[in-house]
Short mmCIF file of C-alpha atoms and ligand atoms in Angstrom, two decimals:
data_model
loop_
_atom_site.label_atom_id
_atom_site.label_comp_id
_atom_site.label_asym_id
_atom_site.label_seq_id
_atom_site.Cartn_x
_atom_site.Cartn_y
_atom_site.Cartn_z
CA MET A 1 -195.76 -6.65 -50.12
CA LEU A 2 -194.68 -7.96 -53.62
CA LYS A 3 -191.42 -9.87 -53.86
CA ILE A 4 -189.47 -9.12 -57.07
CA ALA A 5 -186.57 -11.32 -58.20
CA ILE A 6 -183.92 -9.64 -60.40
CA GLN A 7 -180.49 -10.84 -61.69
CA LYS A 8 -177.78 -10.44 -59.07
CA SER A 9 -175.11 -9.47 -61.54
CA GLY A 10 -174.86 -9.71 -65.31
CA ARG A 11 -176.46 -8.14 -68.33
CA LEU A 12 -179.92 -7.56 -66.86
CA ASN A 13 -178.91 -6.34 -63.43
CA GLU A 14 -178.32 -2.67 -64.16
CA ASP A 15 -181.32 -2.18 -66.45
CA SER A 16 -183.58 -3.92 -63.97
CA ILE A 17 -182.49 -1.62 -61.12
CA LYS A 18 -182.72 1.42 -63.42
CA LEU A 19 -186.25 0.44 -64.39
CA LEU A 20 -187.36 0.14 -60.78
CA LYS A 21 -185.80 3.56 -60.10
CA GLU A 22 -187.64 5.13 -63.06
CA CYS A 23 -190.85 3.65 -61.63
CA GLY A 24 -190.13 5.74 -58.51
CA ILE A 25 -189.02 2.77 -56.40
CA GLU A 26 -186.13 3.72 -54.05
CA LEU A 27 -184.21 0.75 -52.64
CA ASN A 28 -182.51 0.86 -49.27
CA ASN A 29 -179.22 -0.65 -50.46
CA GLY A 30 -177.38 -1.65 -53.61
CA ASN A 31 -177.15 -5.16 -54.84
CA LYS A 32 -174.55 -6.20 -52.31
CA GLN A 33 -176.99 -8.23 -50.33
CA LEU A 34 -179.55 -10.92 -51.01
CA LYS A 35 -182.48 -8.57 -50.49
CA ALA A 36 -183.34 -4.93 -50.64
CA VAL A 37 -186.52 -3.24 -49.37
CA ALA A 38 -188.19 -0.31 -51.00
CA TYR A 39 -189.23 2.36 -48.52
CA ASN A 40 -191.76 4.16 -50.75
CA PHE A 41 -193.54 1.28 -52.44
CA PRO A 42 -194.68 -2.12 -51.08
CA VAL A 43 -192.01 -4.25 -52.78
CA GLU A 44 -188.94 -6.26 -51.77
CA VAL A 45 -186.20 -6.99 -54.29
CA TYR A 46 -184.26 -10.28 -54.25
CA PHE A 47 -181.05 -10.80 -56.16
CA PHE A 48 -180.58 -14.20 -57.79
CA ARG A 49 -178.79 -15.93 -60.66
CA ASP A 50 -180.98 -15.44 -63.74
CA ASP A 51 -181.37 -19.22 -64.31
CA ASP A 52 -182.91 -19.70 -60.85
CA ILE A 53 -185.53 -16.96 -61.21
CA PRO A 54 -188.29 -18.97 -63.02
CA GLN A 55 -188.08 -21.75 -60.37
CA TYR A 56 -188.24 -19.25 -57.50
CA VAL A 57 -191.24 -17.50 -59.06
CA TYR A 58 -192.92 -20.86 -59.57
CA ASP A 59 -192.29 -21.86 -55.94
CA GLY A 60 -193.45 -18.49 -54.65
CA VAL A 61 -190.05 -17.56 -53.15
CA ALA A 62 -190.53 -14.48 -55.28
CA ASP A 63 -193.92 -13.28 -56.72
CA ILE A 64 -192.54 -11.88 -59.93
CA GLY A 65 -189.17 -11.79 -61.64
CA ILE A 66 -187.33 -9.89 -64.32
CA VAL A 67 -185.67 -12.41 -66.64
CA GLY A 68 -184.82 -13.00 -70.27
CA GLU A 69 -187.62 -14.66 -72.20
CA ASN A 70 -184.98 -17.15 -73.37
CA VAL A 71 -184.49 -18.28 -69.76
CA LEU A 72 -188.19 -18.40 -69.06
CA LEU A 73 -188.95 -20.55 -72.10
CA GLU A 74 -185.96 -22.81 -71.60
CA THR A 75 -187.00 -23.69 -68.05
CA GLY A 76 -190.60 -24.27 -69.25
CA LYS A 77 -192.07 -23.40 -65.87
CA ASP A 78 -195.81 -22.84 -65.61
CA ILE A 79 -195.57 -19.14 -64.79
CA GLU A 80 -197.04 -16.14 -66.56
CA LEU A 81 -195.29 -13.80 -69.01
CA ALA A 82 -196.86 -10.60 -67.67
CA TYR A 83 -195.05 -7.82 -69.54
CA ARG A 84 -192.35 -7.30 -72.18
CA LEU A 85 -189.75 -4.77 -70.98
CA GLY A 86 -188.03 -3.81 -74.23
CA PHE A 87 -184.41 -4.19 -72.96
CA GLY A 88 -181.97 -7.13 -72.92
CA LYS A 89 -182.76 -7.86 -76.54
CA CYS A 90 -180.97 -10.76 -78.12
CA ARG A 91 -181.66 -13.89 -80.17
CA LEU A 92 -181.09 -17.56 -79.60
CA SER A 93 -179.34 -18.78 -82.79
CA ILE A 94 -177.56 -21.67 -84.31
CA ALA A 95 -174.07 -20.94 -85.65
CA VAL A 96 -171.63 -23.05 -87.66
CA PRO A 97 -167.98 -22.53 -88.61
CA LYS A 98 -167.57 -19.82 -91.25
CA ALA A 99 -165.98 -22.20 -93.72
CA MET A 100 -168.79 -24.74 -93.58
CA GLU A 101 -171.10 -24.84 -96.57
CA TYR A 102 -174.62 -24.16 -95.31
CA ASN A 103 -177.69 -24.12 -97.57
CA SER A 104 -180.55 -25.14 -95.38
CA ILE A 105 -181.50 -26.42 -91.93
CA LYS A 106 -181.11 -29.95 -93.33
CA ASP A 107 -177.35 -29.40 -93.20
CA LEU A 108 -177.57 -29.70 -89.42
CA ASN A 109 -178.47 -33.37 -89.71
CA GLY A 110 -175.88 -35.59 -87.98
CA LEU A 111 -173.99 -32.64 -86.41
CA LYS A 112 -173.02 -32.28 -82.82
CA ILE A 113 -174.42 -29.01 -81.46
CA ALA A 114 -173.19 -27.51 -78.18
CA THR A 115 -175.57 -25.36 -76.13
CA THR A 116 -176.80 -24.36 -72.71
CA TYR A 117 -180.34 -24.18 -74.17
CA SER A 118 -180.97 -27.88 -74.81
CA ASN A 119 -184.73 -27.74 -74.33
CA LEU A 120 -185.33 -24.92 -76.82
CA LEU A 121 -182.85 -26.47 -79.24
CA LYS A 122 -184.48 -29.87 -79.03
CA GLN A 123 -187.91 -28.39 -79.68
CA TYR A 124 -186.63 -26.46 -82.67
CA LEU A 125 -184.86 -29.43 -84.20
CA THR A 126 -187.84 -31.66 -83.68
CA ALA A 127 -190.17 -29.10 -85.22
CA ASN A 128 -187.86 -28.91 -88.26
CA LYS A 129 -187.37 -32.70 -88.44
CA VAL A 130 -183.61 -32.45 -87.98
CA LYS A 131 -181.70 -35.23 -86.21
CA ALA A 132 -178.63 -33.81 -84.51
CA ASP A 133 -176.70 -34.65 -81.35
CA ILE A 134 -177.31 -32.08 -78.60
CA HIS A 135 -174.28 -31.58 -76.41
CA GLU A 136 -175.24 -29.64 -73.29
CA ILE A 137 -172.45 -27.61 -71.74
CA SER A 138 -172.57 -24.99 -68.98
CA GLY A 139 -170.68 -22.04 -70.41
CA SER A 140 -168.31 -20.70 -73.15
CA VAL A 141 -170.33 -22.36 -75.80
CA GLU A 142 -168.81 -20.22 -78.54
CA ILE A 143 -165.42 -21.90 -78.24
CA ALA A 144 -166.81 -25.45 -78.57
CA PRO A 145 -166.26 -25.85 -82.37
CA GLY A 146 -162.77 -24.29 -82.23
CA ILE A 147 -161.60 -26.84 -79.61
CA GLY A 148 -163.24 -29.76 -81.41
CA LEU A 149 -165.99 -30.31 -78.81
CA ALA A 150 -168.83 -29.72 -81.32
CA ASP A 151 -169.58 -29.03 -84.98
CA ALA A 152 -172.01 -26.16 -84.30
CA ILE A 153 -173.43 -24.16 -81.42
CA CYS A 154 -176.77 -22.81 -80.25
CA ASP A 155 -176.29 -19.67 -78.19
CA LEU A 156 -177.45 -16.09 -77.48
CA VAL A 157 -176.35 -13.45 -79.94
CA SER A 158 -176.77 -9.72 -79.95
CA SER A 159 -174.24 -7.92 -82.18
CA GLY A 160 -172.66 -11.12 -83.54
CA SER A 161 -169.15 -9.98 -82.63
CA THR A 162 -168.55 -12.95 -80.37
CA LEU A 163 -169.49 -15.36 -83.19
CA PHE A 164 -167.23 -13.38 -85.56
CA THR A 165 -164.18 -13.57 -83.30
CA ASN A 166 -164.71 -17.31 -82.90
CA GLY A 167 -164.86 -17.89 -86.63
CA LEU A 168 -168.60 -18.74 -86.65
CA LYS A 169 -171.56 -17.60 -88.70
CA GLU A 170 -175.24 -17.39 -87.64
CA VAL A 171 -177.40 -19.65 -89.72
CA GLU A 172 -180.75 -20.10 -87.89
CA VAL A 173 -182.61 -17.87 -85.42
CA ILE A 174 -184.55 -19.98 -82.92
CA LEU A 175 -185.99 -17.21 -80.80
CA LYS A 176 -186.05 -13.46 -80.52
CA SER A 177 -185.84 -12.54 -76.83
CA GLU A 178 -186.01 -9.54 -74.49
CA ALA A 179 -186.31 -9.10 -70.73
CA VAL A 180 -189.79 -9.81 -69.42
CA ILE A 181 -191.77 -9.65 -66.18
CA THR A 182 -192.76 -13.15 -65.21
CA ALA A 183 -195.35 -13.70 -62.50
CA ASN A 184 -196.53 -16.49 -60.26
CA LYS A 185 -200.01 -17.62 -61.35
CA ASN A 186 -201.49 -17.72 -57.87
CA LEU A 187 -200.87 -14.26 -56.53
CA SER A 188 -203.13 -12.94 -53.73
CA GLU A 189 -205.56 -10.11 -54.54
CA GLU A 190 -203.29 -7.78 -52.61
CA LYS A 191 -200.19 -8.73 -54.64
CA LYS A 192 -202.13 -8.59 -57.87
CA ALA A 193 -203.15 -5.00 -57.04
CA ILE A 194 -199.45 -4.02 -56.36
CA LEU A 195 -198.40 -5.70 -59.59
CA LYS A 196 -201.07 -3.80 -61.53
CA LYS A 197 -199.76 -0.50 -60.16
CA LEU A 198 -196.19 -1.49 -60.95
CA LEU A 199 -197.05 -2.48 -64.55
CA MET A 200 -198.86 0.83 -65.04
CA ARG A 201 -195.67 2.60 -63.98
CA MET A 202 -193.46 0.38 -66.18
CA ASN A 203 -195.70 1.04 -69.13
CA ALA A 204 -195.47 4.84 -68.56
CA VAL A 205 -191.68 4.62 -68.55
CA LYS A 206 -191.57 2.43 -71.71
CA THR A 207 -194.14 4.48 -73.57
CA ALA A 208 -192.21 7.66 -72.75
CA LYS A 209 -189.00 6.17 -74.11
CA ASN A 210 -190.82 5.32 -77.39
CA ASN A 211 -192.18 8.86 -77.87
CA LYS A 212 -190.90 12.40 -78.15
CA TYR A 213 -192.59 15.70 -77.41
CA ILE A 214 -192.74 17.95 -80.47
CA LEU A 215 -193.32 21.68 -80.83
CA LEU A 216 -193.45 23.59 -84.11
CA ASN A 217 -194.83 26.61 -85.91
CA ALA A 218 -196.88 26.29 -89.10
CA PRO A 219 -199.00 28.42 -91.42
CA ASN A 220 -202.72 27.83 -90.65
CA TYR A 221 -203.55 26.50 -94.16
CA GLN A 222 -201.18 23.57 -93.47
CA LEU A 223 -202.61 22.59 -90.05
CA GLU A 224 -204.89 19.79 -91.36
CA ASN A 225 -201.90 18.18 -93.09
CA ILE A 226 -199.80 18.50 -89.94
CA PHE A 227 -202.56 17.02 -87.73
CA SER A 228 -202.66 13.98 -89.94
CA LEU A 229 -198.98 13.40 -89.26
CA LEU A 230 -199.18 14.18 -85.50
CA PRO A 231 -202.34 12.68 -84.07
CA GLY A 232 -201.02 13.13 -80.55
CA MET A 233 -202.35 11.37 -77.47
CA LYS A 234 -205.87 12.66 -77.96
CA SER A 235 -205.41 15.39 -80.56
CA PRO A 236 -202.70 18.06 -80.95
CA THR A 237 -202.69 21.34 -79.02
CA VAL A 238 -202.84 24.44 -81.22
CA VAL A 239 -202.08 27.95 -80.02
CA PRO A 240 -202.31 30.99 -82.35
CA LEU A 241 -199.05 32.99 -82.86
CA VAL A 242 -199.08 36.75 -82.64
CA GLU A 243 -198.13 36.78 -86.33
CA GLU A 244 -201.37 36.59 -88.33
CA GLY A 245 -202.11 33.27 -90.07
CA TRP A 246 -199.62 31.18 -88.03
CA SER A 247 -200.02 28.75 -85.18
CA SER A 248 -197.87 26.82 -82.70
CA VAL A 249 -198.55 23.03 -82.55
CA GLN A 250 -197.69 20.70 -79.66
CA SER A 251 -197.96 16.93 -79.93
CA VAL A 252 -196.07 13.64 -79.54
CA VAL A 253 -194.28 11.64 -82.18
CA ASN A 254 -193.31 8.00 -82.07
CA GLU A 255 -189.58 7.16 -82.05
CA ASN A 256 -189.98 4.63 -84.88
CA ASP A 257 -191.29 6.97 -87.51
CA PHE A 258 -189.63 10.05 -86.17
CA TRP A 259 -187.38 11.08 -89.04
CA GLU A 260 -190.05 10.34 -91.67
CA VAL A 261 -192.45 12.57 -89.84
CA ILE A 262 -189.93 15.40 -89.54
CA GLU A 263 -189.21 15.29 -93.29
CA LYS A 264 -192.93 15.47 -94.10
CA LEU A 265 -193.41 18.33 -91.61
CA LYS A 266 -190.82 20.32 -93.54
CA GLN A 267 -192.71 19.72 -96.73
CA TYR A 268 -195.78 21.12 -94.97
CA GLU A 269 -193.82 24.27 -94.16
CA ALA A 270 -193.34 23.63 -90.49
CA GLU A 271 -190.73 25.90 -88.88
CA GLY A 272 -188.88 26.11 -85.57
CA ILE A 273 -189.35 22.42 -84.82
CA ILE A 274 -188.33 21.52 -81.26
CA VAL A 275 -188.19 17.91 -80.11
CA MET A 276 -187.88 16.92 -76.41
CA PRO A 277 -187.58 13.70 -74.48
CA ILE A 278 -190.59 12.70 -72.37
CA GLU A 279 -189.94 11.40 -68.83
CA LYS A 280 -193.25 9.57 -68.22
CA MET A 281 -196.27 9.08 -70.47
CA ILE A 282 -199.61 7.90 -69.15
CA ILE A 283 -202.20 7.17 -71.79
CA GLY A 284 -205.84 6.88 -70.78
P1 ATP B 301 -176.09 -15.47 -64.18
O1 ATP B 301 -174.82 -15.28 -63.43
O2 ATP B 301 -177.19 -14.66 -63.59
O3 ATP B 301 -176.46 -16.90 -64.43
P2 ATP B 301 -175.63 -15.34 -67.07
O4 ATP B 301 -174.19 -15.35 -67.36
O5 ATP B 301 -176.35 -16.62 -67.24
O6 ATP B 301 -175.82 -14.75 -65.64
P3 ATP B 301 -175.93 -12.92 -68.69
O7 ATP B 301 -174.88 -13.16 -69.65
O8 ATP B 301 -175.75 -11.88 -67.68
O9 ATP B 301 -176.36 -14.30 -67.96
O10 ATP B 301 -177.27 -12.69 -69.53
C1 ATP B 301 -178.51 -12.47 -68.93
C2 ATP B 301 -179.57 -12.31 -70.03
O11 ATP B 301 -179.24 -11.16 -70.80
C3 ATP B 301 -179.68 -13.43 -71.00
O12 ATP B 301 -180.38 -14.54 -70.48
C4 ATP B 301 -180.40 -12.73 -72.17
O13 ATP B 301 -181.77 -12.71 -71.95
C5 ATP B 301 -179.87 -11.31 -72.09
N1 ATP B 301 -178.90 -10.97 -73.18
C6 ATP B 301 -178.98 -9.92 -73.97
N2 ATP B 301 -177.97 -9.91 -74.88
C7 ATP B 301 -177.23 -10.99 -74.68
C8 ATP B 301 -176.05 -11.48 -75.29
N3 ATP B 301 -175.42 -10.93 -76.26
N4 ATP B 301 -175.52 -12.59 -74.76
C9 ATP B 301 -176.09 -13.21 -73.71
N5 ATP B 301 -177.24 -12.77 -73.11
C10 ATP B 301 -177.82 -11.64 -73.55
ZN1 ZN B 302 -177.40 -17.58 -66.03
#
């Protein structure tokens, strides 16, 4: 049995539960209680505050956890970063009042900076030889400059709209973060085997999201060009069409270069292009 800690409520809760579900793990109740048991996979899910997860994984209360990399690094616990999940993306940044003139990091010297991430901020300032006063507070960091509690802040940012509404501008990015799987370093062989299976499933879900299935028709003399654009998982599938000199091609295309590939396919005379989402994708 592998014990998984996830956030009880907050930004990572829903995506964490969704991910487990996409991995085929059915839980016996919602997140109303402390613990849920999966009836079709040897895992138990515990619901905690995100800040407590690294400690619990370190202590072995949980074997693995789903937590923001920002929280993992801030606590500095000696636990493993086992897998990057690709959701919960944000950055830990320093922001100053919009009106403040800011040219370089040296301008932070002598300022009072409010944050809940004092360890990461301290490391960053030290590495950049800045001497500032770190003021640790427990929440609502973004209002600190407005109420005269600090000159600047160091906080999580995603769209930047919270900074904007509080009259702040982002001036330094300390860390780019996403949700990760963190694991205790001393798992038993049995737990390691379950984790390996789980990570294989998570990878299939993540890879599928990054790829699309593509079907198209093309004249045979363009096939080599088209194969160079669509290498596929091993190689593309080609089926001859009834119409002489034409083939149907099936392959996968990566989400990142999707539109570029489509435009080039058109240049290579591809027709009837159909693109479909992939539910799971297992490579190798
Ligand atoms: P808890 O009650 O569990 O302590 P919290 O209020 O500390 O919750 P949330 O605001 O729910 O935490 O954020 C959880 C994680 O979501 C963050 O640690 C971070 O990794 C990620 N995240 C993604 N985007 C943002 C954002 N714009 N602001 C804050 N966190 C974000
Ligand atoms: Zn928290």
